[in-house]
PDB file of C-alpha atoms in Angstrom:
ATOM      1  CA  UNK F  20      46.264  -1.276 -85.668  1.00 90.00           C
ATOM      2  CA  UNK F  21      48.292   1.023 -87.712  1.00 95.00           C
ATOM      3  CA  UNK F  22      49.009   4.339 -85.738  1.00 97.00           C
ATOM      4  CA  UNK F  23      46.347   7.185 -85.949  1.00 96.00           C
ATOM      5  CA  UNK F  24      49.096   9.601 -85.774  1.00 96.00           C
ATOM      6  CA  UNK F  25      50.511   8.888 -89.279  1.00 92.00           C
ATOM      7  CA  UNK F  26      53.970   7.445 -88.203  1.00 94.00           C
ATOM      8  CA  UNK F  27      53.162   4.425 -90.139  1.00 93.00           C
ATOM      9  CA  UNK F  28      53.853   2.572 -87.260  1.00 97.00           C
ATOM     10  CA  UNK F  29      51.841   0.133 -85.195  1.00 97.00           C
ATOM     11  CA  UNK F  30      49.622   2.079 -81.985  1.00 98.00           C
ATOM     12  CA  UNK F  31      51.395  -0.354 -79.860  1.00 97.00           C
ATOM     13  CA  UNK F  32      55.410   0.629 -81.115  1.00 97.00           C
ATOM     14  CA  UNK F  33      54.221   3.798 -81.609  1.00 97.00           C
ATOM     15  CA  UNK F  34      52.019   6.435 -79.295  1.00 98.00           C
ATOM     16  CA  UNK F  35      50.644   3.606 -76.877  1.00 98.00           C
ATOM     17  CA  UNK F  36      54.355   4.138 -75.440  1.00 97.00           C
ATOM     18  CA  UNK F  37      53.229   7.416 -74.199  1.00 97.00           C
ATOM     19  CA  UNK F  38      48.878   7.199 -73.942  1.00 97.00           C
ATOM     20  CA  UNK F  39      48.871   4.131 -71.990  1.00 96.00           C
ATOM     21  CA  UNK F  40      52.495   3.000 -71.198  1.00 94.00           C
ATOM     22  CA  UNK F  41      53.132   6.465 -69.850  1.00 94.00           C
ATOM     23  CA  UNK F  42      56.621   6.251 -71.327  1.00 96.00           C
ATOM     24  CA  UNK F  43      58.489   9.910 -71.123  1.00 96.00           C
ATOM     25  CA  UNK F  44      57.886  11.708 -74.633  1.00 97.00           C
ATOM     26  CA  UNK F  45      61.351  12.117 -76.215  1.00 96.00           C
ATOM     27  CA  UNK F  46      60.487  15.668 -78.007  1.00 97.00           C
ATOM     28  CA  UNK F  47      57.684  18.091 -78.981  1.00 97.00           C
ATOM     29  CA  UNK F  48      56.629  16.448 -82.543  1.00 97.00           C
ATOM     30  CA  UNK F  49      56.555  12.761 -80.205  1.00 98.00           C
ATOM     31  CA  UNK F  50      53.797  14.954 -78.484  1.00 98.00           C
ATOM     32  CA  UNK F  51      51.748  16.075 -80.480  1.00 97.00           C
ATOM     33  CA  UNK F  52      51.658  13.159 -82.697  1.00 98.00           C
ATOM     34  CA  UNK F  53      50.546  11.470 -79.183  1.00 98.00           C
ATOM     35  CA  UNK F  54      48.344  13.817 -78.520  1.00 98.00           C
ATOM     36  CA  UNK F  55      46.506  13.662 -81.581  1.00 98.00           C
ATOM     37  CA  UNK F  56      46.062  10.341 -81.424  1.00 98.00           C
ATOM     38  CA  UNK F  57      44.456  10.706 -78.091  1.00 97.00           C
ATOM     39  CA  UNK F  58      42.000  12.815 -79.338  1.00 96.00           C
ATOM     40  CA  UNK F  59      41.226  10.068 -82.301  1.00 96.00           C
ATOM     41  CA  UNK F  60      40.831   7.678 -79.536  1.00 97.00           C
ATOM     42  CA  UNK F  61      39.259  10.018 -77.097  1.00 96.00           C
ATOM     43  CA  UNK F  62      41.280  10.075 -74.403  1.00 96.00           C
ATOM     44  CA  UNK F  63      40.775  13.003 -72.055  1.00 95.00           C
ATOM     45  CA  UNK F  64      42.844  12.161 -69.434  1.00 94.00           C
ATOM     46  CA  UNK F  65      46.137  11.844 -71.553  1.00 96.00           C
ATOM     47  CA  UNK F  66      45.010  15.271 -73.350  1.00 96.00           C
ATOM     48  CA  UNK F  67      44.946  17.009 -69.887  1.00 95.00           C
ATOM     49  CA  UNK F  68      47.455  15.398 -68.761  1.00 95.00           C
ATOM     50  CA  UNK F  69      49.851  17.284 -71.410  1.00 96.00           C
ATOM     51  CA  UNK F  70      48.682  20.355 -71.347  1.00 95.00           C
ATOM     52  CA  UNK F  71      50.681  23.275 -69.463  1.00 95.00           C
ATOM     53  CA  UNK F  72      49.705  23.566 -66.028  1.00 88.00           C
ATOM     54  CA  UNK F  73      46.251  22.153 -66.741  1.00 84.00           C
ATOM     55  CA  UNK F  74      43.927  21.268 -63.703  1.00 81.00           C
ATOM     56  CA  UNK F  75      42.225  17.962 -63.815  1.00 87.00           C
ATOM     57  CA  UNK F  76      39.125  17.168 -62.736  1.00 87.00           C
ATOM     58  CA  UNK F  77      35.923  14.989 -63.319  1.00 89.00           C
ATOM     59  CA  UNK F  78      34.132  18.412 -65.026  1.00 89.00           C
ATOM     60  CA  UNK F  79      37.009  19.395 -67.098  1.00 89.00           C
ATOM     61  CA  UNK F  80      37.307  15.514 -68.193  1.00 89.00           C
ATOM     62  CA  UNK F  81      33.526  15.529 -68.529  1.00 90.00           C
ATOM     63  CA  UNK F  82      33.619  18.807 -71.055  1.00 88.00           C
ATOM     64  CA  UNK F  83      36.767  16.941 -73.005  1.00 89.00           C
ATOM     65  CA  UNK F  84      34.622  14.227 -73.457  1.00 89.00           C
ATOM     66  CA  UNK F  85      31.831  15.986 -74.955  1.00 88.00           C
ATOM     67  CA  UNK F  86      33.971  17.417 -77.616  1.00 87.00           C
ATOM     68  CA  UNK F  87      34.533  14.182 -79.233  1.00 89.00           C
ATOM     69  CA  UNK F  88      31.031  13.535 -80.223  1.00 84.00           C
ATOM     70  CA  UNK F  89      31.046  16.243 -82.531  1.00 87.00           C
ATOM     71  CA  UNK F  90      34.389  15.569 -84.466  1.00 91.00           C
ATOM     72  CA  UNK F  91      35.574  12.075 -86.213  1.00 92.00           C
ATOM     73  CA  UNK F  92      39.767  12.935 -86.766  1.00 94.00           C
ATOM     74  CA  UNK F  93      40.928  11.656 -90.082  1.00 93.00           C
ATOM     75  CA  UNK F  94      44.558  12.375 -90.704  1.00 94.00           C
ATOM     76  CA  UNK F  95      47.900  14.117 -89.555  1.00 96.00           C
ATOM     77  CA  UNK F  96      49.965  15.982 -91.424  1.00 94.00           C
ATOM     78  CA  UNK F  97      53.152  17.335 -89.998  1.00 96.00           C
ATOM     79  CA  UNK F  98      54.154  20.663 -92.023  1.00 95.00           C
ATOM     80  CA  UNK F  99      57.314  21.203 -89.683  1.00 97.00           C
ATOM     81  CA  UNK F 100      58.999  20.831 -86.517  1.00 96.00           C
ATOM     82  CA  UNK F 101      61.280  22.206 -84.073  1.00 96.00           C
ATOM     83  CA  UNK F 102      62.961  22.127 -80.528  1.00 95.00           C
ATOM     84  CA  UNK F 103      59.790  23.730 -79.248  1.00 97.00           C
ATOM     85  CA  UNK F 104      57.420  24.002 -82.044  1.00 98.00           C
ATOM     86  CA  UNK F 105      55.147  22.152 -84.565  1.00 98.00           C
ATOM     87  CA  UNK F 106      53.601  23.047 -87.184  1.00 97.00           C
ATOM     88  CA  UNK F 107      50.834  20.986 -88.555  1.00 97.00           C
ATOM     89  CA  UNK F 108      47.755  19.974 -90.233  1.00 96.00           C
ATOM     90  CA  UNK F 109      44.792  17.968 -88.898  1.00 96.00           C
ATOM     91  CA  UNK F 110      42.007  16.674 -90.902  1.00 94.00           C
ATOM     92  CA  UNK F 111      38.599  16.170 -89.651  1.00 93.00           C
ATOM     93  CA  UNK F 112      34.696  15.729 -90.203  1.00 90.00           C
ATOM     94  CA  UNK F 113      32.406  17.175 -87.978  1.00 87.00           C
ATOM     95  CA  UNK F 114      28.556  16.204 -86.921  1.00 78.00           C
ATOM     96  CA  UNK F 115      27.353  17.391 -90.430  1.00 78.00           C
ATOM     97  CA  UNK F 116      29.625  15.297 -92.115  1.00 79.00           C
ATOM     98  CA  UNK F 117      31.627  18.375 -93.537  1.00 84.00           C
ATOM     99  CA  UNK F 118      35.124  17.849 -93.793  1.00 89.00           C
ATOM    100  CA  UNK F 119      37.749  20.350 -92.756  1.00 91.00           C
ATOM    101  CA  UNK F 120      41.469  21.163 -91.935  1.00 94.00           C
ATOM    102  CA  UNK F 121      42.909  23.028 -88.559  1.00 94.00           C
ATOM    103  CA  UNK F 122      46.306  24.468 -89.573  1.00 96.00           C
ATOM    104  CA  UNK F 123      48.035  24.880 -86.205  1.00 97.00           C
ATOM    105  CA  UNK F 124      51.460  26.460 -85.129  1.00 97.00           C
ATOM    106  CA  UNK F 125      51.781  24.771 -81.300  1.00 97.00           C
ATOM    107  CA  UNK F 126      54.420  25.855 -78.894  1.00 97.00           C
ATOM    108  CA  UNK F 127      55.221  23.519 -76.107  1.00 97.00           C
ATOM    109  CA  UNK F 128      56.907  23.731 -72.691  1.00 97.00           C
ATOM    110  CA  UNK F 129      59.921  21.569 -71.079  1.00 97.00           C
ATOM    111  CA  UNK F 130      59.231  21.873 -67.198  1.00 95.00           C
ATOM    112  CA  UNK F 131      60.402  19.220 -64.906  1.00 93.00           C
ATOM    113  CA  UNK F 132      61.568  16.871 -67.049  1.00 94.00           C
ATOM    114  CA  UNK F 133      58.263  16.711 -69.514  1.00 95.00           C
ATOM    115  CA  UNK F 134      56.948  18.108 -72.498  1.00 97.00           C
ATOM    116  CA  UNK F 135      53.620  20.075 -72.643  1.00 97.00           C
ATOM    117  CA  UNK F 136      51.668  21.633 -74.952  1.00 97.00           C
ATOM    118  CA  UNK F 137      51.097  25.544 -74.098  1.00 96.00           C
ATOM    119  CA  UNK F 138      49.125  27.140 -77.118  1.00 96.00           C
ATOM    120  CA  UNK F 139      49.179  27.431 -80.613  1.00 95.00           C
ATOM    121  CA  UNK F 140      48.359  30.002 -83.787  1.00 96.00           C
ATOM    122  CA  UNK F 141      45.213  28.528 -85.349  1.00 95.00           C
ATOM    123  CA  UNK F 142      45.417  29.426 -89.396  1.00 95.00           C
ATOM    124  CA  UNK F 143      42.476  30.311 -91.759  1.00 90.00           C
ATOM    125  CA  UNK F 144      43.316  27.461 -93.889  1.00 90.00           C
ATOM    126  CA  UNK F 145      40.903  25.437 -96.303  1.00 89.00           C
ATOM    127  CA  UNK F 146      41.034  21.597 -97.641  1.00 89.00           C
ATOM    128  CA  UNK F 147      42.860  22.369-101.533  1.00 87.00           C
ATOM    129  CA  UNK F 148      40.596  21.242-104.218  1.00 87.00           C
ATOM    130  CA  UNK F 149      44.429  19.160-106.034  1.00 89.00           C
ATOM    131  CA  UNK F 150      45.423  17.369-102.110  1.00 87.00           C
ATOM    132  CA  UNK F 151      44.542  14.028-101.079  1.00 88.00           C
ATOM    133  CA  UNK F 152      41.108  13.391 -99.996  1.00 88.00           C
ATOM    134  CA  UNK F 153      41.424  13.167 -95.908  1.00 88.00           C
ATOM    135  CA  UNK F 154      38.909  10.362 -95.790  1.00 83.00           C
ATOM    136  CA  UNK F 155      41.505   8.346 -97.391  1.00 82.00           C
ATOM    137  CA  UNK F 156      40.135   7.025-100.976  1.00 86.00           C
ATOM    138  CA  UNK F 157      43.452   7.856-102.584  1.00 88.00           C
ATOM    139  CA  UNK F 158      41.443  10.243-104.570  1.00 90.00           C
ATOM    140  CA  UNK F 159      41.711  13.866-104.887  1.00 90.00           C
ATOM    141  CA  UNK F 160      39.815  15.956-102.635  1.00 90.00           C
ATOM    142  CA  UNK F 161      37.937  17.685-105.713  1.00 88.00           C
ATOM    143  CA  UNK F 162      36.816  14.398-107.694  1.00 89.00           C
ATOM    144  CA  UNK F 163      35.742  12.988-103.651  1.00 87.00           C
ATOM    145  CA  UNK F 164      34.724  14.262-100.822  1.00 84.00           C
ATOM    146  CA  UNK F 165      34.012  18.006-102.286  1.00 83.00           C
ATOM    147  CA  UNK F 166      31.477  17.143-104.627  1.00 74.00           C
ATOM    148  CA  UNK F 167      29.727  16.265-101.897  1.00 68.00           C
TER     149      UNK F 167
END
């Protein structure tokens, strides 16, 4: 299986390091990339598991979980990156079959030898009629998914 996270890589040389392996995540981009494929695969524990002083328990695994019902991820973009930052796009459809984009600025932490997400600077940002449809026909998203 080709990575969810857009490295072009296989799951299993790629994020699976991290997810499953629980290999140490060399840098803040490694993370998020990680991260995002979590969410694709719904894995709450891993999700918790990176963010900043996070507590984790059955309900807050439980509440994760219930999240991913409502969203199918499609496809990463990564806008930028730097020692502690990441700028990005993430491409989704939610439970009325709607596609959309979140446009987020993260900011991680370095504390005791890991990385972890803190927050991030959610932008008002829309799916461009000229980009590549996110559900992946190769098409543009005006002449696919937004005549829908």
């Amino acid at each position: 299986m080709i990575c969810p996270c857009g490295s072009e890589k296989s799951y299993e040389s790629c994020c699976k390091l991290y997810i499953e392996d629980k290999k140490k995540v060399p840098n803040v981009e490694h993370l998020m990339r990680s991260r995002y494929t979590a969410f694709v695969l719904k894995n709450a524990q891993y999700i918790l598991e990176t963010n900043y002083r996070q507590t984790i328990n059955d309900k807050e695994i439980k509440l994760l979980e219930r999240e991913f019902d409502s969203v199918e991820w499609l496809q990463l973009y990564v806008i930028d990156s730097t020692k502690n930052e990441v700028e990005f796009k993430a491409y989704y459809r939610d439970f009325d079959e709607k596609l959309h984009v979140m446009h987020e600025h993260s900011h991680f932490v370095f504390e005791e030898g890991k990385w972890y997400y803190r927050d991030g600077v959610i932008f008002n940002s829309k799916i461009e009629r000229n980009e590549p449809c996110p559900c992946g026909s190769g098409k543009k998203y005006k002449q696919c998914c937004a005549k829908r």
